[in-house]
XYZ file of C-alpha atoms in Angstrom:
593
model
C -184.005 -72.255 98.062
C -180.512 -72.361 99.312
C -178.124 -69.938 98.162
C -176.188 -71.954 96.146
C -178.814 -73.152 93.915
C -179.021 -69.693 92.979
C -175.782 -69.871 91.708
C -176.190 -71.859 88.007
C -180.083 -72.026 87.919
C -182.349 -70.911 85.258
C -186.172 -70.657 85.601
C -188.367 -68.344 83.566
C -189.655 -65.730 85.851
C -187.870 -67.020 88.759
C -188.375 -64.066 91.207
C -192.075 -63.659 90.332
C -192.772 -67.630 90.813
C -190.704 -67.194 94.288
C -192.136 -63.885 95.455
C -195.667 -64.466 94.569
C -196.575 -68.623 94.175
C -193.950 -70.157 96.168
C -195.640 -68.171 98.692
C -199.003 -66.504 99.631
C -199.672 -63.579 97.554
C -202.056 -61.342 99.424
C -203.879 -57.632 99.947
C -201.493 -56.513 101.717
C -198.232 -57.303 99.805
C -200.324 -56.041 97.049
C -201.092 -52.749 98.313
C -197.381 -52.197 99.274
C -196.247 -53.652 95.566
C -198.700 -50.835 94.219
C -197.226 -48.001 95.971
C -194.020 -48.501 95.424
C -194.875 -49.004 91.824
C -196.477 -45.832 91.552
C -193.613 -44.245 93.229
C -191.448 -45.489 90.559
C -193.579 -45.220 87.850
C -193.413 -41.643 88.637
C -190.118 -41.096 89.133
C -189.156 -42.914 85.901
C -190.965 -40.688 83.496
C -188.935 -37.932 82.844
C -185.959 -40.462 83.513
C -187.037 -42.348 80.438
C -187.236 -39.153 78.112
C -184.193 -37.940 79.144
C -182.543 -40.526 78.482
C -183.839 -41.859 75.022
C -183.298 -37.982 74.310
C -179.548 -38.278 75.060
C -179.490 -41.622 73.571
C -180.338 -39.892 70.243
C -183.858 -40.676 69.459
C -187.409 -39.138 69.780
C -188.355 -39.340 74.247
C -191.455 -41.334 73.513
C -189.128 -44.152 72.519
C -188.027 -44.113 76.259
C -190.997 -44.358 77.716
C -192.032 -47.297 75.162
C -188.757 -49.454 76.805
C -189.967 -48.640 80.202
C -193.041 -50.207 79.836
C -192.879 -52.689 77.595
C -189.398 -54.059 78.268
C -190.045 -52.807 82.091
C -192.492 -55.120 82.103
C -192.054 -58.361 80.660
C -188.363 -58.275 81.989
C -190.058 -57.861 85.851
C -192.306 -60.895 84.649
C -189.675 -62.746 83.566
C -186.388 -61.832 85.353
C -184.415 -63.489 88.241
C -184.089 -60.338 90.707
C -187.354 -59.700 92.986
C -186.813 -55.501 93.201
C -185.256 -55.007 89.605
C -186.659 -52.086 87.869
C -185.463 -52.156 84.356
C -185.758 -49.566 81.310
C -183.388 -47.092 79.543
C -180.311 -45.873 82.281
C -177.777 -43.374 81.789
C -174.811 -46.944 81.067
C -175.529 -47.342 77.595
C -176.092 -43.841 76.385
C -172.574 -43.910 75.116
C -173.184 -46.978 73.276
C -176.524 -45.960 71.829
C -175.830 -42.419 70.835
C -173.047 -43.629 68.046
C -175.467 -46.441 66.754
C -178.226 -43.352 66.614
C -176.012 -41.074 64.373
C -175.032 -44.084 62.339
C -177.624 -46.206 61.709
C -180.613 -43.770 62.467
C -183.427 -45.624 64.784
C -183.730 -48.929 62.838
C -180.070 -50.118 63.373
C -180.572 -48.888 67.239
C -183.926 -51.192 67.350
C -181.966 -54.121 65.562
C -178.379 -53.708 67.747
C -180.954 -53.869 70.656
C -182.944 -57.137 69.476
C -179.524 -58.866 68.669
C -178.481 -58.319 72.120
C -181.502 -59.733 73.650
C -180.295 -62.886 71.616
C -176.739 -62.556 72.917
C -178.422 -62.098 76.787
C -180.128 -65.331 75.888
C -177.323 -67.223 75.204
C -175.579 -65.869 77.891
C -178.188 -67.619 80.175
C -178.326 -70.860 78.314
C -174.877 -71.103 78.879
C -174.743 -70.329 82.462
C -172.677 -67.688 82.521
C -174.493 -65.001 85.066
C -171.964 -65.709 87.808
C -169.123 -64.875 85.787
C -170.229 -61.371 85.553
C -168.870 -60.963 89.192
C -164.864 -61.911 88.116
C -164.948 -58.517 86.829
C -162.752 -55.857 89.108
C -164.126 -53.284 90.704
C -161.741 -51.409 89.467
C -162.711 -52.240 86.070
C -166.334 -51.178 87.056
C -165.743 -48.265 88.691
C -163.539 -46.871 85.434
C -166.355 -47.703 82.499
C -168.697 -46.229 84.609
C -167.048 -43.159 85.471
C -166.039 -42.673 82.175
C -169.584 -43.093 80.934
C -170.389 -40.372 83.566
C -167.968 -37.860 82.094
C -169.214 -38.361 78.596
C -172.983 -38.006 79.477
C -171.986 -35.423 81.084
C -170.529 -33.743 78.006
C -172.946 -34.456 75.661
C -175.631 -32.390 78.065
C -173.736 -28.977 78.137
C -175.456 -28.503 74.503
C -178.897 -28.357 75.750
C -177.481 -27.091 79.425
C -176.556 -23.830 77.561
C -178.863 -23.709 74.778
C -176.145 -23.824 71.895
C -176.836 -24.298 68.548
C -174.983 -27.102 67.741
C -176.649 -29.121 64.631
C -174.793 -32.651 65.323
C -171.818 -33.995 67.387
C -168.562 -34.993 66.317
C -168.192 -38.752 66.963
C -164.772 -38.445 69.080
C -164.959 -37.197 72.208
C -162.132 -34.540 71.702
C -163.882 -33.192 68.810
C -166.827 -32.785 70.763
C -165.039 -30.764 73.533
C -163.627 -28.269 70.539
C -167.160 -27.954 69.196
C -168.828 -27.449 72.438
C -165.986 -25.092 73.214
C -166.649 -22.817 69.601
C -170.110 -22.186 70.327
C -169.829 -22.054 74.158
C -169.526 -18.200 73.618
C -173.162 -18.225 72.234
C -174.752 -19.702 75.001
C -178.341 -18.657 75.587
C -178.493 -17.445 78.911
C -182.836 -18.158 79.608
C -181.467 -22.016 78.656
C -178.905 -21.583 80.979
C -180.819 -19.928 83.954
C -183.807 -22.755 83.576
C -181.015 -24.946 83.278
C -179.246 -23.951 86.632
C -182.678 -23.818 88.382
C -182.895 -27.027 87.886
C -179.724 -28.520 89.039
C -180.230 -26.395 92.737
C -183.116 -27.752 93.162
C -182.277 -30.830 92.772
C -178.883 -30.460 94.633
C -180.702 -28.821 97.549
C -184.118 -30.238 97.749
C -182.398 -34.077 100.120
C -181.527 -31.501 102.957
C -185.697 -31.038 103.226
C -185.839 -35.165 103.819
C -189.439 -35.319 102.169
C -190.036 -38.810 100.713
C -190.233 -37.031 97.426
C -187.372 -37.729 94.924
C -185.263 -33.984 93.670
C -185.733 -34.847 90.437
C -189.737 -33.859 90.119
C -189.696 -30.774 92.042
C -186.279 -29.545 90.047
C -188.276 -30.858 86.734
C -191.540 -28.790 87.610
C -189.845 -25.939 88.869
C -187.732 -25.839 85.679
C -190.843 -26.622 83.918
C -192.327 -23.622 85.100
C -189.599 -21.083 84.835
C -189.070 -22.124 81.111
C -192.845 -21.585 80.339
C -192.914 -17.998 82.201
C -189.852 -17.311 80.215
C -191.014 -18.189 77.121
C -194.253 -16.218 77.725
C -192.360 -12.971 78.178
C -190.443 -13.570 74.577
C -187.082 -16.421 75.473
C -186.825 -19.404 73.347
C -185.970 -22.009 75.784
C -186.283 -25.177 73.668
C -188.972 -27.848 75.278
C -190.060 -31.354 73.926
C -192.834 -29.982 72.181
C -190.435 -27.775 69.479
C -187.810 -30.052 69.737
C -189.969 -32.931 68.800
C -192.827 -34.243 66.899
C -195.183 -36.669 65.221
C -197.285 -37.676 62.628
C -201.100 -38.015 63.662
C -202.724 -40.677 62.190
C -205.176 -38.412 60.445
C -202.068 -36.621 58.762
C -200.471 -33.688 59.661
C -197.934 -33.207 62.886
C -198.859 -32.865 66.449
C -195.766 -31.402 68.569
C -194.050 -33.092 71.692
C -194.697 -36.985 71.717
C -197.691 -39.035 70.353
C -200.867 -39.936 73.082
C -201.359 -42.986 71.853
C -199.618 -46.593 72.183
C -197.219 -48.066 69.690
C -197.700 -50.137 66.635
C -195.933 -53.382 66.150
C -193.376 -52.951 63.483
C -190.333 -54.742 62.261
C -187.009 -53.121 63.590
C -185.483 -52.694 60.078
C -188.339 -51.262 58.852
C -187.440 -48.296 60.953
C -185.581 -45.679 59.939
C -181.823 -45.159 58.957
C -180.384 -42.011 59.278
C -181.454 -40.423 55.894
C -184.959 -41.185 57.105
C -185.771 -44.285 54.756
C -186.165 -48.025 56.064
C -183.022 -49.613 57.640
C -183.811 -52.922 55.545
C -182.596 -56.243 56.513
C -179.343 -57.370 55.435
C -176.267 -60.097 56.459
C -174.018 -56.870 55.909
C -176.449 -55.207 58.333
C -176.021 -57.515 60.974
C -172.042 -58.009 60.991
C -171.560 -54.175 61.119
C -173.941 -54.318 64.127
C -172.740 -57.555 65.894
C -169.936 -55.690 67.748
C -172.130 -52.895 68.955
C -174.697 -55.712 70.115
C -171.975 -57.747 71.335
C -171.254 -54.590 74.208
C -174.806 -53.894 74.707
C -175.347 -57.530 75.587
C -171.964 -57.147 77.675
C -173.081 -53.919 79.444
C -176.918 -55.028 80.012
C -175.789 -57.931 81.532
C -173.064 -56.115 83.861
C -175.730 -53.506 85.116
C -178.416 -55.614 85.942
C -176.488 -58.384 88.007
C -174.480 -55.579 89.530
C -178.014 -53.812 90.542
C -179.392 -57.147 91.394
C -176.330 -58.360 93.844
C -176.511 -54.330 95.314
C -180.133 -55.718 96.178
C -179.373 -58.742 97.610
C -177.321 -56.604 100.142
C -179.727 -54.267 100.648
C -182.727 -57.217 101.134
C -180.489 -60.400 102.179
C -183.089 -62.364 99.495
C -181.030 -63.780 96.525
C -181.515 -63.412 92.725
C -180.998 -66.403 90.502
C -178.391 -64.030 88.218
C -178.613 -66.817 84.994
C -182.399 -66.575 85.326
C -182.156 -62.310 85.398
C -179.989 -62.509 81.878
C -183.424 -65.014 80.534
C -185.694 -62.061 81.517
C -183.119 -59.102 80.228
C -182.825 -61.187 77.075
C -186.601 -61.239 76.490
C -187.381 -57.990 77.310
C -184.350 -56.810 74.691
C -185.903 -59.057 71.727
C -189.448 -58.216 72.347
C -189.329 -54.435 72.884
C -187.929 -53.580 69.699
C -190.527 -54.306 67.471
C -192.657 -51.375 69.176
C -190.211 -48.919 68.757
C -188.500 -49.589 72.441
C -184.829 -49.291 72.625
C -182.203 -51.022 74.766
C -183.459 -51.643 79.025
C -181.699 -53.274 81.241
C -181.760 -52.814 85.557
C -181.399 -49.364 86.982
C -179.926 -49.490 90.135
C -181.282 -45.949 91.130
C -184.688 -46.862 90.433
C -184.321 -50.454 91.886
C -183.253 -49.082 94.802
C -186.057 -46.597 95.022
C -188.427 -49.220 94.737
C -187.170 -51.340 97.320
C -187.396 -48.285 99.764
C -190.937 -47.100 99.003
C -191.878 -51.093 100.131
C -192.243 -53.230 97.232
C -192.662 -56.755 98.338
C -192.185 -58.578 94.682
C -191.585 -58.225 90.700
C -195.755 -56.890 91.033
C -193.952 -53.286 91.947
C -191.936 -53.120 88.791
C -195.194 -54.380 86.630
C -196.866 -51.505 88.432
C -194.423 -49.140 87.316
C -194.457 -49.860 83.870
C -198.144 -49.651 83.434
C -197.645 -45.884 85.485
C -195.536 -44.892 82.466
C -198.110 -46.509 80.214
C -201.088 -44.251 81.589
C -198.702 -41.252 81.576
C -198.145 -41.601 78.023
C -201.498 -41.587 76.550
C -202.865 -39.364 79.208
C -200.415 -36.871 79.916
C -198.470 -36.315 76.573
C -199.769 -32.931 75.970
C -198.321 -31.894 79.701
C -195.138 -33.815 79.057
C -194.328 -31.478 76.179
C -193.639 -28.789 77.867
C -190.694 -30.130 79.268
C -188.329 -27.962 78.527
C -184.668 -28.944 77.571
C -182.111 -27.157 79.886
C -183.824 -29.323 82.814
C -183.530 -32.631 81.198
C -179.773 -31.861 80.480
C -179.545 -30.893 84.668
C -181.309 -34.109 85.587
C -178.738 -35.888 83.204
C -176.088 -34.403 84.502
C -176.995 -35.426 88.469
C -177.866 -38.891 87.041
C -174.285 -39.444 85.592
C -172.823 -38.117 88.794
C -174.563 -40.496 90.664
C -173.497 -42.698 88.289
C -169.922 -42.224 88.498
C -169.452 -43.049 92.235
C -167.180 -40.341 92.156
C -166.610 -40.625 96.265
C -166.113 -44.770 95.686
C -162.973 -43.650 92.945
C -161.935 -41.561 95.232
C -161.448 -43.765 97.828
C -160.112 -46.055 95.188
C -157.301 -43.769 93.684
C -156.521 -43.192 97.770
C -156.220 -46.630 99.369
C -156.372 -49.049 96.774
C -153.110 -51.005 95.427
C -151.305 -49.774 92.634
C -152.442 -52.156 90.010
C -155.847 -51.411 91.000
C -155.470 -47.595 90.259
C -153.693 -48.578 87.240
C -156.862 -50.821 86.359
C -158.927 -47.903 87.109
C -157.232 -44.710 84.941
C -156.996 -47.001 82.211
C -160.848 -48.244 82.354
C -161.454 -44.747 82.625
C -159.369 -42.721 80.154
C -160.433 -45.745 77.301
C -164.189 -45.309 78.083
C -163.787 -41.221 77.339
C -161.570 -41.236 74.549
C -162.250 -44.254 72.957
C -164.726 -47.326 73.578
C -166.424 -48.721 76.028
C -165.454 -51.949 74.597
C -162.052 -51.686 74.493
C -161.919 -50.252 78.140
C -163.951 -52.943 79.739
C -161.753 -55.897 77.631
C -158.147 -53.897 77.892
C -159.307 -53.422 81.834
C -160.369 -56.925 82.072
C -157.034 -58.249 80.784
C -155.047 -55.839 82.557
C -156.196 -56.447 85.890
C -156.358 -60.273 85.371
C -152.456 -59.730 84.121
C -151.390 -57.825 87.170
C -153.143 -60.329 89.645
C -151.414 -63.060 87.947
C -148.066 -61.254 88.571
C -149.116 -60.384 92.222
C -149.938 -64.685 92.844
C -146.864 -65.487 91.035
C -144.244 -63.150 92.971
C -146.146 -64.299 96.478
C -144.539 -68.269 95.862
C -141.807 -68.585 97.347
C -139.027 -70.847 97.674
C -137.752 -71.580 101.085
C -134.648 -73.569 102.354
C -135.938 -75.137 106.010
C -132.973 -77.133 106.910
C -132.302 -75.729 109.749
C -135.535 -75.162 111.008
C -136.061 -76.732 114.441
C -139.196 -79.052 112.844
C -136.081 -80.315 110.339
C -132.855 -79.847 112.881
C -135.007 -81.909 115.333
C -134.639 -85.040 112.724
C -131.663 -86.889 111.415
C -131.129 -85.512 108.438
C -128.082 -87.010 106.676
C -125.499 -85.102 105.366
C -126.181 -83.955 101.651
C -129.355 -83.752 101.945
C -131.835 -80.728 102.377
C -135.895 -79.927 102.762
C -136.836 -77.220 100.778
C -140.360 -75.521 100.883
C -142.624 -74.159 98.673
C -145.223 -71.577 99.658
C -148.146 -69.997 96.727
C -149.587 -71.197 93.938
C -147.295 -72.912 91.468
C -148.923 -71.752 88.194
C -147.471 -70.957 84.952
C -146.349 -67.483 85.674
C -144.533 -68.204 89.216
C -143.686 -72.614 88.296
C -140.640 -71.870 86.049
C -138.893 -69.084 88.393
C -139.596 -71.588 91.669
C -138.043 -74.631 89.709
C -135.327 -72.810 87.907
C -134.497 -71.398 91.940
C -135.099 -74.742 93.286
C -132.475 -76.455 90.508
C -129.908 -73.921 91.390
C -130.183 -74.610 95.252
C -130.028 -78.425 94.704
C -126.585 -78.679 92.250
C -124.086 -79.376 95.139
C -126.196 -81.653 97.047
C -127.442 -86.041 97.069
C -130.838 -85.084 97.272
C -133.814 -82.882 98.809
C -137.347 -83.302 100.551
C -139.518 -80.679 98.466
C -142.344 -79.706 101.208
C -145.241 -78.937 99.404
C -148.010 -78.255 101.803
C -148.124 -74.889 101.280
C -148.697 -75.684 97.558
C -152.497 -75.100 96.820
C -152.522 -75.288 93.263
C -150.418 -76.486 90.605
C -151.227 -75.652 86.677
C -149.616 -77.863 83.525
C -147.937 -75.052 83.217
C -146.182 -75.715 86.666
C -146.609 -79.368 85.859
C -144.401 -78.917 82.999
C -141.862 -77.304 85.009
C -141.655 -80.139 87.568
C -141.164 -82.165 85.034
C -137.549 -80.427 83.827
C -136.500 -80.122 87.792
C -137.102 -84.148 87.705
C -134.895 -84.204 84.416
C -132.320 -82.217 85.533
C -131.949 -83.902 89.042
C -131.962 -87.222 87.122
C -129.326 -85.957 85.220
C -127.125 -84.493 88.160
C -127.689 -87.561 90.168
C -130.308 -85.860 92.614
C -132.916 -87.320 94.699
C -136.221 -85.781 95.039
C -138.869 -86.399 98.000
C -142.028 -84.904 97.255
C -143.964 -84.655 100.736
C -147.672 -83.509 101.939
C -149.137 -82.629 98.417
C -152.690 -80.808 98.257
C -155.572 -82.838 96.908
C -155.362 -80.450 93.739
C -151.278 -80.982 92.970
C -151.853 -84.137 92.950
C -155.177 -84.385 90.665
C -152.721 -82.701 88.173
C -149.784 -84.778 88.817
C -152.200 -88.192 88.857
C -153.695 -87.169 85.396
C -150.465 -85.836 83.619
C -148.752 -89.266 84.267
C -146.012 -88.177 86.713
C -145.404 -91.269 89.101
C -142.136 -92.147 91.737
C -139.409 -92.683 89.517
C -136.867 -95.832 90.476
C -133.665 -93.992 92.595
C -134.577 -90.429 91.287
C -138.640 -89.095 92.758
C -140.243 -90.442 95.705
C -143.579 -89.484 97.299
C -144.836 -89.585 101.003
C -147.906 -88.083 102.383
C -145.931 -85.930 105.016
C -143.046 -84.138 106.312
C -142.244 -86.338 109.032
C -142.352 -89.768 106.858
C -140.017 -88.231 104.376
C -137.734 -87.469 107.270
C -137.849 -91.008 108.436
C -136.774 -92.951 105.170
C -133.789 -94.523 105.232
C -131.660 -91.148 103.068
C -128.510 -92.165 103.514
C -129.159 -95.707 102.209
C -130.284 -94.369 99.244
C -127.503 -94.101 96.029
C -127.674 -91.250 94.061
C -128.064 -92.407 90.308
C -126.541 -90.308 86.998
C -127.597 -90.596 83.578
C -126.147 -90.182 80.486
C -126.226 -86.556 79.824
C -127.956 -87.639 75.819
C -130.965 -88.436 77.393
C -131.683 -85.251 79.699
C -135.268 -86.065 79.798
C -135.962 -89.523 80.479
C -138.079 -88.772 83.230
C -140.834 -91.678 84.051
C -143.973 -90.635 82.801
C -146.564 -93.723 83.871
C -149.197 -93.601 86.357
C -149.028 -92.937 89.461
């Protein structure tokens, strides 16, 4: 399929119909799909707890999203290597929702975005997703980075901190109280963990840091608690009801139970219930999960299609996050969307199609309800170092670097304020203030690049005989509404003292109603002053705009000729300048053209 019909399609499970119908499926593309699946799968389980952990609920709900929304959203999606399930983006949006609204209003913010990713698809708006800035990008994510990054130094030290503040200056002053109280067994399993995984690339084995940190850490913490520490694990932080009664510690062995989302709990413990009310106090928190599911996953799907050179259909990706977001709530999954980590890692270990990231899930499946009982023994201080690496991946820190180095002002502008928003306040309001902020300063960048130029003495004009009282101006940029008024009021001034001008408007690639509008009080006020204009050589666009806002030649006042060199050539000097009565400033022809 050509790229461009990638662009504004939609087709339900578009990259497994292209990867695996459109074209032989066999053994051996199968085989390489299953490795890298396993590979994944693998690397994605303590990923998944660790992350549902930090995202404030039970880890068992994390590895529920990995496979079930892992899953159907490889079945369904638009990308051919997308690995999808909980990632380290929308812990900061998830944890607040957690504390508020206890695990129902998480499952219901997450099933109301799947909606909202629906939409987005049915309206074609997965290519839009690109306009955003890098800048912009780079800022939310680094300021998600800093903020996971926070909210790990609890378990990192082993503090006892019961719950944290919801502002992340609070939380620093909390953290920083009890930092004193650290206990140091969390802290040394903690620290294992991290060198490990800091030193373990310079070996170059094909095996990911994060396992041999985890198992190492895994290990120290169990040797330490043997000999009397209390590192905290998943089995004491956690637990579950068996079905027989009583409470089995660490996460349950056996596969969820469909369930309504509201019929989970709040945070008292007691059924979220369904309500209107409900659903407006979650609609903005869905609203940016939506916003944020949809930014990850295209931006892990186009880092593919550079990796690959294959091409994702990016409205048909938002169909499968969509489904995967409604479906996964109702057993107990919270919000998945791409991980570009894990996508990449699949790609690498050879997957061939979508089959990989089926593969995967059904990996975390089998480790849930055969290695639960292992998986409790996790202990905390490790899952808080493998957070803490993922958010620095996360936060390109050497990209903003290079950023707040080399890039333009407005840029790093763009970028501290994307960035400074995301920590202290919302993710929200940083990606929309960013948004509007870079679109504002690119807008003033466009508008002060038009310029106005007087040519009459250029040797293309000179060459000609102009007559006397005449000049050519030119215009160079976009005449839009933020640079149209400055370039007419300029081009009003320059004209007072003279019969008439040629206005050379090749350079002239677009032209707005707002600019539109300001031709249209140049024409007045030459009209009134007695002043010829000769438009020459407009763009095809200009003069879409100028054809369907009415504005034709005008009898002795506005003339148009497709080029320099026939404007030169009229007869100029023939032509009588004609004044109006200075009561009707604005009777300007407005006909068709």
């Amino acid at each position: 399929m050509p790229h461009r019909a990638h662009l504004f399609s939609l087709r339900l499970a578009h990259a497994f119909r292209e990867a695996c119908i459109d074209q032989p499926y066999n053994s051996r593309r199968f085989l390489r799909d299953l490795m890298a699946g396993v590979t994944v799968g693998i690397i994605a389980i303590p990923l998944a707890m660790a992350l549902a952990i930090a995202s404030g609920v039970a880890p068992q709900y994390g590895l529920y999203t990995a496979f079930i929304a892992g899953f159907i959203i490889a079945l369904t999606g638009g990308s051919r290597f997308s690995v999808s399930g909980p990632t380290a983006a929308f812990v900061v949006i998830l944890y607040p929702i957690a504390q508020s609204y206890g695990l129902g209003g998480l499952l219901l913010a997450t099933l109301m975005s799947g909606v909202l990713l629906i939409v987005m698809a049915l309206m074609r708006l997965g290519r839009f997703i690109e306009y955003i800035p890098e800048s912009v990008t780079l800022g939310f994510t680094g300021g998600i980075a800093v903020v996971i990054a926070t909210l790990q130094v609890k378990d990192f030290f082993g503090l006892s901190v019961e719950s944290m503040p919801e502002h992340y200056w609070d939380k620093l002053a909390v953290l920083a109280q009890n930092l004193p109280a650290l206990d140091s067994m969390s802290a040394l399993v903690a620290v294992v963990t991290l060198v490990v995984m800091l030193l373990w690339p310079r070996l170059k084995t094909p095996v990911p840091p994060h396992l041999p940190a985890v198992i190492i850490g895994s290990l120290l913490a169990a040797w330490l608690n043997a000999n009397g520490a209390a590192v905290d694990t998943i089995g004491s932080r956690f637990s579950y009801l068996l079905p027989g009664g009583g409470v089995g510690a660490g996460i349950p062995p056996f596969l969820p139970e469909f369930s309504w989302p509201w019929q989970q709990a709040d945070v008292n413990g007691n059924p979220l219930g369904f309500s209107w009310s409900m659903v407006r106090e979650l609609l903005p928190a869905a609203f940016a999960i939506a916003m944020l599911g949809a930014i990850e996953s295209l931006l892990c799907a186009v880092v593919l299609d550079g990796m690959t050179g294959k091409r994702h259909s990016a409205n048909s990706e938002l169909m499968g996050q969509g489904l995967g977001n409604i479906i996964v709530p109702f057993f107990g999954g919270i919000t998945a969307t791409a991980a570009i980590a894990r996508s990449a890692a699949n790609y690498r270990a050879g997957a061939e199609s979508p089959v990989a990231a089926m593969i995967h899930a059904l990996v975390v499946l089998l480790a849930l309800v055969s290695l639960a009982g292992v998986l409790a023994y996790l202990p905390m201080p490790a899952m808080a170092s493998l957070l803490i690496m993922v958010a620095w991946n996360m936060s390109e820190a050497p990209k903003a670097v290079h950023l707040l180095k080399t890039a333009p002002r407005s840029d790093v502008l763009v970028f501290l304020t994307c960035f400074s928003l995301t920590v202290a306040l919302d993710m929200v309001i940083a990606i929309t203030t960013g948004v509007l902020l870079a679109a504002v300063l690119f807008m003033r960048e466009m508008a002060e690049m038009t310029k106005v130029t007087d040519i009459t003495t250029g040797k293309r004009v000179s060459d000609e005989n102009l007559p006397s009282g005449w000049k050519v101006f030119k215009i160079n940029g976009p005449l839009f509404f933020a640079a149209a008024d400055r370039i007419f009021g300029e081009l009003a001034e320059l004209s007072r003292n003279v019969d008439g001008f040629i206005l050379y408007m090749d350079g002239v690639t677009v032209l707005d109603a707002g600019g539109l509008s300001a031709l249209n009080k140049l024409v007045a006020t030459c009209q009134n002053n007695g002043t010829r204009i000769v438009i020459a050589d407009l763009q095809s666009q200009p003069q879409r705009t100028l054809a369907r806002g009415g504005l034709g030649p005008v009898d002795g006042v506005l003339q148009f000729t497709s080029s320099l060199r026939e404007a030169l050539a009229l007869p100029l000097s023939s032509i009588a300048p004609q004044s109006s009565s200075p009561s009707e400033p604005n009777s300007v022809h407005i006909g068709p053209n």
